[in-house]
Coordinates of C-alpha atoms in Angstrom, one line a residue:
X67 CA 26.6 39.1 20.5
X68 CA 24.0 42.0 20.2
X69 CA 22.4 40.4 16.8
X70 CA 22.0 36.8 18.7
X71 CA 20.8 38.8 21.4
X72 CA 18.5 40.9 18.8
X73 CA 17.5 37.6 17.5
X74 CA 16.4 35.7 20.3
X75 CA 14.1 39.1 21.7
X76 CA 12.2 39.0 17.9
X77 CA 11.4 34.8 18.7
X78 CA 8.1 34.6 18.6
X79 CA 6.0 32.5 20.8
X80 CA 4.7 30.3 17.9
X81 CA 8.3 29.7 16.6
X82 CA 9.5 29.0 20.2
X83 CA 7.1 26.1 19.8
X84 CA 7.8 25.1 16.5
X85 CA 11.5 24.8 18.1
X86 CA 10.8 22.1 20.3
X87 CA 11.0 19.7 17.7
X88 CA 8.5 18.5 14.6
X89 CA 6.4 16.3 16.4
X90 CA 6.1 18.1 20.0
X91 CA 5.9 21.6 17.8
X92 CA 2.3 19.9 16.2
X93 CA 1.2 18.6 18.9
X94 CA 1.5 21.7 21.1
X95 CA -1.2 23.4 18.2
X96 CA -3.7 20.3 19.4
X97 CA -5.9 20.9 22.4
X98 CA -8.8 23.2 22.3
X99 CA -11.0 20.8 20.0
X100 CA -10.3 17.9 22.1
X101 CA -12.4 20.2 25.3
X102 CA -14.8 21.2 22.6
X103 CA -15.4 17.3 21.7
X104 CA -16.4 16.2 25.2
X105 CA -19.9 18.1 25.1
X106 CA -20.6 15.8 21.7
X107 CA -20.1 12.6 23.9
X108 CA -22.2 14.0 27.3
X109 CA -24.6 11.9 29.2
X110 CA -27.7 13.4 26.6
X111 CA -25.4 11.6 24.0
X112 CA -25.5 8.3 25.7
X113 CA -29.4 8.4 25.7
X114 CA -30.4 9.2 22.0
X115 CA -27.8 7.1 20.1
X116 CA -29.1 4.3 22.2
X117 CA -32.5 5.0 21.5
X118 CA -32.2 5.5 17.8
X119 CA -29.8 2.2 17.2
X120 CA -32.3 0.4 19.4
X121 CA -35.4 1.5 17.7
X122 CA -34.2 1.1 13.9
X123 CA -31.2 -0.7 13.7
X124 CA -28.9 0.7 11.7
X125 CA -31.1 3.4 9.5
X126 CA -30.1 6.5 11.1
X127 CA -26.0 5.7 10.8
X128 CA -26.3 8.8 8.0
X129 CA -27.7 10.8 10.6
X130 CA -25.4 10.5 12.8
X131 CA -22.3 10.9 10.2
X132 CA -24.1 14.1 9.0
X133 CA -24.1 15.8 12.2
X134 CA -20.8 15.1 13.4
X135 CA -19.7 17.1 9.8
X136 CA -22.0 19.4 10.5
X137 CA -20.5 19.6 14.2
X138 CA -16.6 19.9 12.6
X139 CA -17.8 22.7 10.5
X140 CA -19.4 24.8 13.4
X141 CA -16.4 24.0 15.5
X142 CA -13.7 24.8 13.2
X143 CA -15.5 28.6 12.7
X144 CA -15.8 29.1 16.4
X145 CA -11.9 27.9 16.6
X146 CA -10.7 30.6 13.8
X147 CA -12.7 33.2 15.5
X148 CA -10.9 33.0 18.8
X149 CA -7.9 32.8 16.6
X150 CA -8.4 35.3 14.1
X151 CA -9.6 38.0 16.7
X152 CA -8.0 37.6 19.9
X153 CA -11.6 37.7 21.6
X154 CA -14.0 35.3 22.5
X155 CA -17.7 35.0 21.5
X156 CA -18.7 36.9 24.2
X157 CA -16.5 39.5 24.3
X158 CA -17.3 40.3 20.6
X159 CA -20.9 40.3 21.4
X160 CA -20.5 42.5 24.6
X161 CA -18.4 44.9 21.7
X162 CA -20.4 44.9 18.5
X163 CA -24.1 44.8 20.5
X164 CA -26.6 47.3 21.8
X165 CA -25.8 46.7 25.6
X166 CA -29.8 45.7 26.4
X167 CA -29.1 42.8 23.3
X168 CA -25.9 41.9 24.9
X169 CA -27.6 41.7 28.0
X170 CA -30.1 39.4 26.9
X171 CA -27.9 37.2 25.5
X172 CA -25.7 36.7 28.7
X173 CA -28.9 35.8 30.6
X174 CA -29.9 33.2 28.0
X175 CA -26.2 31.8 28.0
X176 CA -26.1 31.8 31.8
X177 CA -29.4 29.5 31.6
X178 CA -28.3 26.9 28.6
X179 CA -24.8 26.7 31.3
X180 CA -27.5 25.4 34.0
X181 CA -29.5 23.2 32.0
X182 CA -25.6 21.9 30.2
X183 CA -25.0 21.1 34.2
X184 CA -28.0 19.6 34.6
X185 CA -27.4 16.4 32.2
X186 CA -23.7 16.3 33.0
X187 CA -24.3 15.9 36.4
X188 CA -27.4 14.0 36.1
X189 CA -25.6 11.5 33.5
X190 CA -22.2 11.1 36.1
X191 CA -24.9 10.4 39.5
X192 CA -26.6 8.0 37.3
X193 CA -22.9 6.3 36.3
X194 CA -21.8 6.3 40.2
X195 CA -25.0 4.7 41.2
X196 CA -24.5 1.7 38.3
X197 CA -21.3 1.5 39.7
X198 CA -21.8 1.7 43.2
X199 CA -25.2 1.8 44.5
X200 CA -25.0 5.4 45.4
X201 CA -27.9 6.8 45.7
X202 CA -28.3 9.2 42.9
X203 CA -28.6 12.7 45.1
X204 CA -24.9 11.7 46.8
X205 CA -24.0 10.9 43.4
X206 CA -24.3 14.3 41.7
X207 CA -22.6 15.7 44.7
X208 CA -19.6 13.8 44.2
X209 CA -20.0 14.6 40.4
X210 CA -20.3 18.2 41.4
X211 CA -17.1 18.0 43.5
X212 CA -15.0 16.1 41.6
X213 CA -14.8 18.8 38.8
X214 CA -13.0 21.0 40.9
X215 CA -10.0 18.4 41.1
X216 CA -10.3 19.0 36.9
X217 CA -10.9 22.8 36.7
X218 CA -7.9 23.1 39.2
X219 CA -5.4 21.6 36.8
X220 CA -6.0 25.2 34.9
X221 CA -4.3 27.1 37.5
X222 CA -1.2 25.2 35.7
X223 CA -1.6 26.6 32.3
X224 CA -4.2 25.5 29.5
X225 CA -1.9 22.7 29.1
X226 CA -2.8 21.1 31.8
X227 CA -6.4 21.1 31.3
X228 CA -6.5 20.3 27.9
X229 CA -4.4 17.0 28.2
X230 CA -6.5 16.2 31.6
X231 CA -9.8 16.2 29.2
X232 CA -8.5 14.9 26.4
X233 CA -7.1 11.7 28.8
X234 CA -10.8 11.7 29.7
X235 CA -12.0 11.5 26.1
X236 CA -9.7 9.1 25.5
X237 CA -11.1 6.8 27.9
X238 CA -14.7 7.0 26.7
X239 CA -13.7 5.8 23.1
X240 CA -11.5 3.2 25.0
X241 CA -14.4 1.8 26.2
X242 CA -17.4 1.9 23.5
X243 CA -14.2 0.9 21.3
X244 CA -14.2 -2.3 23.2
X245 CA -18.0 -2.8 23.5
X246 CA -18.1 -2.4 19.9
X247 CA -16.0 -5.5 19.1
X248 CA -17.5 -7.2 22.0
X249 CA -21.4 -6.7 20.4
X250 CA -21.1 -8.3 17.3
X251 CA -22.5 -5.6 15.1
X252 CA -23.0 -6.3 11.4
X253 CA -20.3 -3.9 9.3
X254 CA -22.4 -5.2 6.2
X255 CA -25.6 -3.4 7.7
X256 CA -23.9 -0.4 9.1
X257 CA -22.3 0.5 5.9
X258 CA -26.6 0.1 4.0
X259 CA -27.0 2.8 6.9
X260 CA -25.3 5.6 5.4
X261 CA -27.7 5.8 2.3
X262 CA -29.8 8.3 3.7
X263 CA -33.6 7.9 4.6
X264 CA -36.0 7.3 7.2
X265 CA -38.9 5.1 8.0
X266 CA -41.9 7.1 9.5
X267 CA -42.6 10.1 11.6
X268 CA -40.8 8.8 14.6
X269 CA -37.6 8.2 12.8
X270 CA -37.9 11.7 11.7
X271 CA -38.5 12.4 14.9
X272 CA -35.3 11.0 16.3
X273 CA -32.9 11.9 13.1
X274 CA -33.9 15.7 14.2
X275 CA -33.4 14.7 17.6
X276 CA -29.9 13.1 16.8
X277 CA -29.3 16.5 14.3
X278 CA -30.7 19.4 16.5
X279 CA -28.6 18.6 19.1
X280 CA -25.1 18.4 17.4
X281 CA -24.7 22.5 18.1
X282 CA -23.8 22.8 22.3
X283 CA -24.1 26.1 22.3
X284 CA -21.7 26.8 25.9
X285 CA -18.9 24.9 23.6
X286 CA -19.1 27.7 21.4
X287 CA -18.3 30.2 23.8
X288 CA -15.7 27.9 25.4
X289 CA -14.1 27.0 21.9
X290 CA -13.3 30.3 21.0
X291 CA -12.1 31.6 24.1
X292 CA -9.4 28.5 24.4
X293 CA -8.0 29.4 21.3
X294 CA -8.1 33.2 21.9
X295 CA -6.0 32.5 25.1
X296 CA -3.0 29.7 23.5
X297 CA -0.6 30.7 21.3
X298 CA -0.7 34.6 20.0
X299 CA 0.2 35.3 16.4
X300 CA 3.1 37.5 15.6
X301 CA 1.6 38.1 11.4
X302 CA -0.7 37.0 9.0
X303 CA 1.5 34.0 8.1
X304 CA 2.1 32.9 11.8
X305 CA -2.1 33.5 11.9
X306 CA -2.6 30.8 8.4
X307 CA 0.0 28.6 10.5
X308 CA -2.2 28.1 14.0
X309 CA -5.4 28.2 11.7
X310 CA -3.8 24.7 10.1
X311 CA -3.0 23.7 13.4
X312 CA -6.5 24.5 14.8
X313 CA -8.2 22.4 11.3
X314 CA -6.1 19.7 12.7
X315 CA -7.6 19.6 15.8
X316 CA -11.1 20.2 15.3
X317 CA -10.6 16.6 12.6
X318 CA -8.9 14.3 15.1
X319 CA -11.2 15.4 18.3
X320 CA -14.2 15.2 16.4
X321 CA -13.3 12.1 14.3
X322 CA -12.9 10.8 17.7
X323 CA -16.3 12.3 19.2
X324 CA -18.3 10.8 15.8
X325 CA -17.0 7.6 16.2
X326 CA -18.2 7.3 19.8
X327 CA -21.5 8.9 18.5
X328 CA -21.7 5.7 15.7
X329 CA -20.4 3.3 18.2
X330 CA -23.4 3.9 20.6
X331 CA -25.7 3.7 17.7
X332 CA -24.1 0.3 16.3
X333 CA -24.0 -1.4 20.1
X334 CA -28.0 -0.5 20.6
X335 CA -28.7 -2.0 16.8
X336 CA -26.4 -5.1 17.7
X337 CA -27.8 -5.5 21.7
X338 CA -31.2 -4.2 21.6
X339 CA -32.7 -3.9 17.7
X340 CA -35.6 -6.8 17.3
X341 CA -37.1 -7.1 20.6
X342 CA -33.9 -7.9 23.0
X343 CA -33.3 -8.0 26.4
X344 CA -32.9 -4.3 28.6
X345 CA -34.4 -1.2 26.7
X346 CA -33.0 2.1 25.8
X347 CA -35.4 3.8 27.1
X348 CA -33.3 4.8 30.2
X349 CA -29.7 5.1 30.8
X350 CA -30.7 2.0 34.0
X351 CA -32.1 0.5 30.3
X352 CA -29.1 0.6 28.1
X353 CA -26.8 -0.8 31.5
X354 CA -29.0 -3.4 31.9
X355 CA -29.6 -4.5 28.6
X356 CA -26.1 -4.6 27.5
X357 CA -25.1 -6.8 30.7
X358 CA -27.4 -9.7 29.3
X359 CA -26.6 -9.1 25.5
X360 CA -22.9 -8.8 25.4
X361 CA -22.0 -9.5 29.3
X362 CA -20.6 -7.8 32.4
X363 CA -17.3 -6.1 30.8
X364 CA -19.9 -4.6 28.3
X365 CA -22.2 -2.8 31.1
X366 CA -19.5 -2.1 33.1
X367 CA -17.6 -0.4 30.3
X368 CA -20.5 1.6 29.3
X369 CA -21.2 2.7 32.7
X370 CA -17.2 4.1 33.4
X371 CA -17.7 5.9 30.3
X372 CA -21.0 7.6 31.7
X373 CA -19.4 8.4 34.6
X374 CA -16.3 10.0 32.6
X375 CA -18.2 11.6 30.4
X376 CA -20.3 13.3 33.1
X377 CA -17.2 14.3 34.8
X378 CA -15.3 15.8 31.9
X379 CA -18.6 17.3 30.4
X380 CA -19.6 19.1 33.5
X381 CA -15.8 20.3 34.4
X382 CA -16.4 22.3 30.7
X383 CA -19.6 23.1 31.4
X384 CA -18.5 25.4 34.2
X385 CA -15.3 26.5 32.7
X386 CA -18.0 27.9 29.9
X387 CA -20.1 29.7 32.7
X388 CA -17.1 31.4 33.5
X389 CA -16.4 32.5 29.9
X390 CA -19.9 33.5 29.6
X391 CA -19.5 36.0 32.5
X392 CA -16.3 37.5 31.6
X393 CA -17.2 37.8 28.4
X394 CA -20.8 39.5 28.2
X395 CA -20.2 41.7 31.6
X396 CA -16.2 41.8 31.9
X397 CA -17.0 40.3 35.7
X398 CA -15.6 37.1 37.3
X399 CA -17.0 35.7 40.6
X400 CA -15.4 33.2 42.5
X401 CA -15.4 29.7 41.2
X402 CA -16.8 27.9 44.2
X403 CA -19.7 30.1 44.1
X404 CA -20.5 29.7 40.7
X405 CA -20.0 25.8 40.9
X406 CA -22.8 26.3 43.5
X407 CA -25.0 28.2 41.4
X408 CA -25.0 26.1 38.7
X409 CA -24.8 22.9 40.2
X410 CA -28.5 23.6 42.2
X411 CA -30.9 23.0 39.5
X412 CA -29.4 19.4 39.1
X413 CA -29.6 18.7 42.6
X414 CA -32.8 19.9 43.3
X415 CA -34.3 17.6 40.3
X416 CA -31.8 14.6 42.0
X417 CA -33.7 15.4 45.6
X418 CA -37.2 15.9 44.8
X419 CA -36.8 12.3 42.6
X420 CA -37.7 13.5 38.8
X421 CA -36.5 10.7 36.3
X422 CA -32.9 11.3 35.7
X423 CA -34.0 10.4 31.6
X424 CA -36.5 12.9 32.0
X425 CA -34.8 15.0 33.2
X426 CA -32.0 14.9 30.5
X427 CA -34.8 15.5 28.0
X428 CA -35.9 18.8 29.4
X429 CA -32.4 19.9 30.0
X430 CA -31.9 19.3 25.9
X431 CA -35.0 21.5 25.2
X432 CA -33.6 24.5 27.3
X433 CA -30.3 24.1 25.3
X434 CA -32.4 24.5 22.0
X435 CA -33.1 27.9 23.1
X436 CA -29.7 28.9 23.2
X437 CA -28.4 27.7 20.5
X438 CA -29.7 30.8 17.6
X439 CA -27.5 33.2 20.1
X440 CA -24.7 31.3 19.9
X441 CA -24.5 29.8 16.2
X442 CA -26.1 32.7 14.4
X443 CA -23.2 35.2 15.2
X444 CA -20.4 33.3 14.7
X445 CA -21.7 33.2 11.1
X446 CA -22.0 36.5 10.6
X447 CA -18.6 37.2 12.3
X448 CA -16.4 34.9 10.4
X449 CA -17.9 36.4 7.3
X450 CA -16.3 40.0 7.9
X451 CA -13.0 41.0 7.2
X452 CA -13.0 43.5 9.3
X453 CA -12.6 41.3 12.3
X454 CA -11.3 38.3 11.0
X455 CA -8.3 39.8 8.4
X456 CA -6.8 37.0 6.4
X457 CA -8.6 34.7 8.2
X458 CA -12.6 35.4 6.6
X459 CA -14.6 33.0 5.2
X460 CA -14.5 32.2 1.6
X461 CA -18.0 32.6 0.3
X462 CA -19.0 28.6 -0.5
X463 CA -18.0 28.4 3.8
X464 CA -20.4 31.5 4.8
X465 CA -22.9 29.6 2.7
X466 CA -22.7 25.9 4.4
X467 CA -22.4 27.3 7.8
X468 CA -25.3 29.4 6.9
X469 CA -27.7 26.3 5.4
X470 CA -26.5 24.3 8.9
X471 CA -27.7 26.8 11.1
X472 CA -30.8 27.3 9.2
X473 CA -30.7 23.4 9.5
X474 CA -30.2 23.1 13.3
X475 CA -32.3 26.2 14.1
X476 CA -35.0 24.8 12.3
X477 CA -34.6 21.3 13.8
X478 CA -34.5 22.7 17.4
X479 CA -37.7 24.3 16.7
X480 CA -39.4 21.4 15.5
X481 CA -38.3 19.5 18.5
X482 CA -39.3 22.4 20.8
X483 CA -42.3 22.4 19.2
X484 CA -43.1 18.6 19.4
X485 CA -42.1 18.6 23.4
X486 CA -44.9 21.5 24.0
X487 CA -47.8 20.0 21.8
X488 CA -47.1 16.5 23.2

């Protein structure tokens, strides 16, 4: 009786899930990337697959395979830091950095939050008023209030979230899955796209565009602070065990994210490349366009997955605010009050009537500020042994990560650059 009893107090957490059985045991690991995924399928997303599949066809399907690797990369180190650590992003910066740095980087993380709330919201008020004729400043208050119906589900357990935004992913690929079939693209043409090269300045242009924006730099922070928070390790091999587990994750949800990314790209070559109907030049555009080239369903379908997407991206995007804070001042304010605060900006571009595209533009160029603060230490973290034990980056990994956020701060820059000069 005492060594059963012995037995049963040395269970650890990770072998109580393991007991459940072989498939629920797996799928218990699964959950963090899937929340990570939805900022690679937000509203700003919708716009710039459009726009490159409209404007050149299928030439840029390398670009957009490229970045989603590149994405599964970044998102796999920001998943083994949480792991390996026990800390989030912001919690390690708050530790290892001069507090007027650490500073710093919290107020640049609590802006790229507001502008990530921007689009989201921006992108969901634009879906309700395709669906509905809401008018879009009503819109992004529904948009705004609707979250808390998702962020509440984490007052259950991670769980509960994680499934809720995954359900919500699910239905986005649902429905550009269907739209895909329903658009007649050309799998002869799509598979010449993934030779790379470009044709001209502006598909330069929009292959950084498409590249440059594959790095979210709130998801970062939110990434590692799910997986810091799930399952603890009891030892080095229980560590190796939730690091497969976490791989695992990072493939399916982002597999699932890219393919959404390509589907966009494939349906605007299909519906809008050589002069068709619509534009996709606008969101409005896209909706419009695709109700003429493909039908009703099609628009209609594209339209629920705006307004999904804007729904799950902006539940994340405040979930990350809230990681942000704890993490870089060890502070936590009431959720309402910080759904407030960053729900504003996008309400005040809604009432005052800027372009909702526009808008989602400028938002994208405020996130490129953020991104060096976010992407650069994760690198350098997940290179040391001293924090991430068994768990550290074999060379040949510190070196690709490295060469992609060379890549991405570069191609940020560029962008950055091009929106000032015009």
């Amino acid at each position: 009786m005492v060594t059963n009893e012995l037995t049963t107090s040395r269970t650890t957490p990770l072998q109580a899930a393991r007991a459940r059985g072989r498939v629920r045991g797996r799928l218990i690991l699964l959950g963090p990337a899937f929340v990570a995924a939805v900022a690679y399928v937000d509203p700003g997303n919708f716009a710039t697959n459009s726009a490159a599949g409209a404007r050149y066809g299928y030439l840029l399907v390398w670009v957009v395979v490229v970045a989603n690797l590149m994405a599964m990369l970044v998102q796999t180190l920001t998943a083994k830091l949480g792991l390996a650590t026990g800390r989030s992003l912001p919690e390690l910066c708050r530790e290892r950095l001069p507090r007027p740095v650490n500073r710093m980087m919290w107020v640049q993380a609590e802006l790229v939050a507001m502008a990530t709330d921007l689009a989201e919201v921006i992108g969901g008020a634009v879906a309700l008023y395709l669906l509905f004729g809401i008018p879009l400043l009503p819109g992004g208050l529904i948009i705004g209030t609707a979250a808390f119906a998702v962020l509440a589900l984490r007052s259950r357990g991670y769980r509960a979230f994680e499934v809720a935004i995954a359900v919500l992913l699910g239905v986005i690929v649902l429905a550009f899955a269907a739209n895909l079939l329903a658009s007649g693209s050309d799998p002869g043409s799509a598979m010449a796209g993934l030779v790379p090269r470009l044709q001209g300045t502006d598909s330069v242009l929009l292959a950084a565009g498409i590249l440059g924006a594959t790095v979210m730099p709130h998801v970062i922070y939110v990434h590692s602070a799910l997986t810091r928070d799930r399952i603890p390790a009891a030892d080095d091999a229980e560590r190796r065990i939730l690091f497969r587990g976490q791989r695992a994750d990072v493939l399916l949800a982002l597999s699932a994210a890219g393919a959404v990314n390509l589907a966009m790209l494939l349906i605007a070559a299909a519906s809008f490349r050589g002069g068709g109907p619509g534009g996709a030049d606008s969101l409005e555009g896209v909706h419009a366009g695709l109700g003429q080239t493909i039908g009703t369903a099609a628009a209609f379908g594209f339209a629920v997955a705006l307004l999904v997407s804007g729904l799950a991206s902006t539940s994340v995007g405040t979930y990350a605010g809230e990681v942000i804070m704890q993490g870089f001042l060890r502070r936590r304010i009431p959720l309402l009050l910080r759904r407030l605060v960053t729900l504003l900006p996008a309400l005040g571009v809604l009432a005052i009537g800027l372009d909702p595209t526009r808008a989602l533009v400028l938002s994208q160029v405020i996130l490129s500020f953020g991104i060096p603060f976010a992407l650069i230490p994760v690198v350098a973290f997940t290179r040391r042994r001293d924090l991430m034990g068994n768990l550290v980056n074999h060379p040949l990994t510190t070196a690709a990560a490295s060469l992609v956020a060379v890549l991405v701060v570069a191609l940020n820059a560029f962008l950055l650059w091009q929106v000032v000069t015009g």
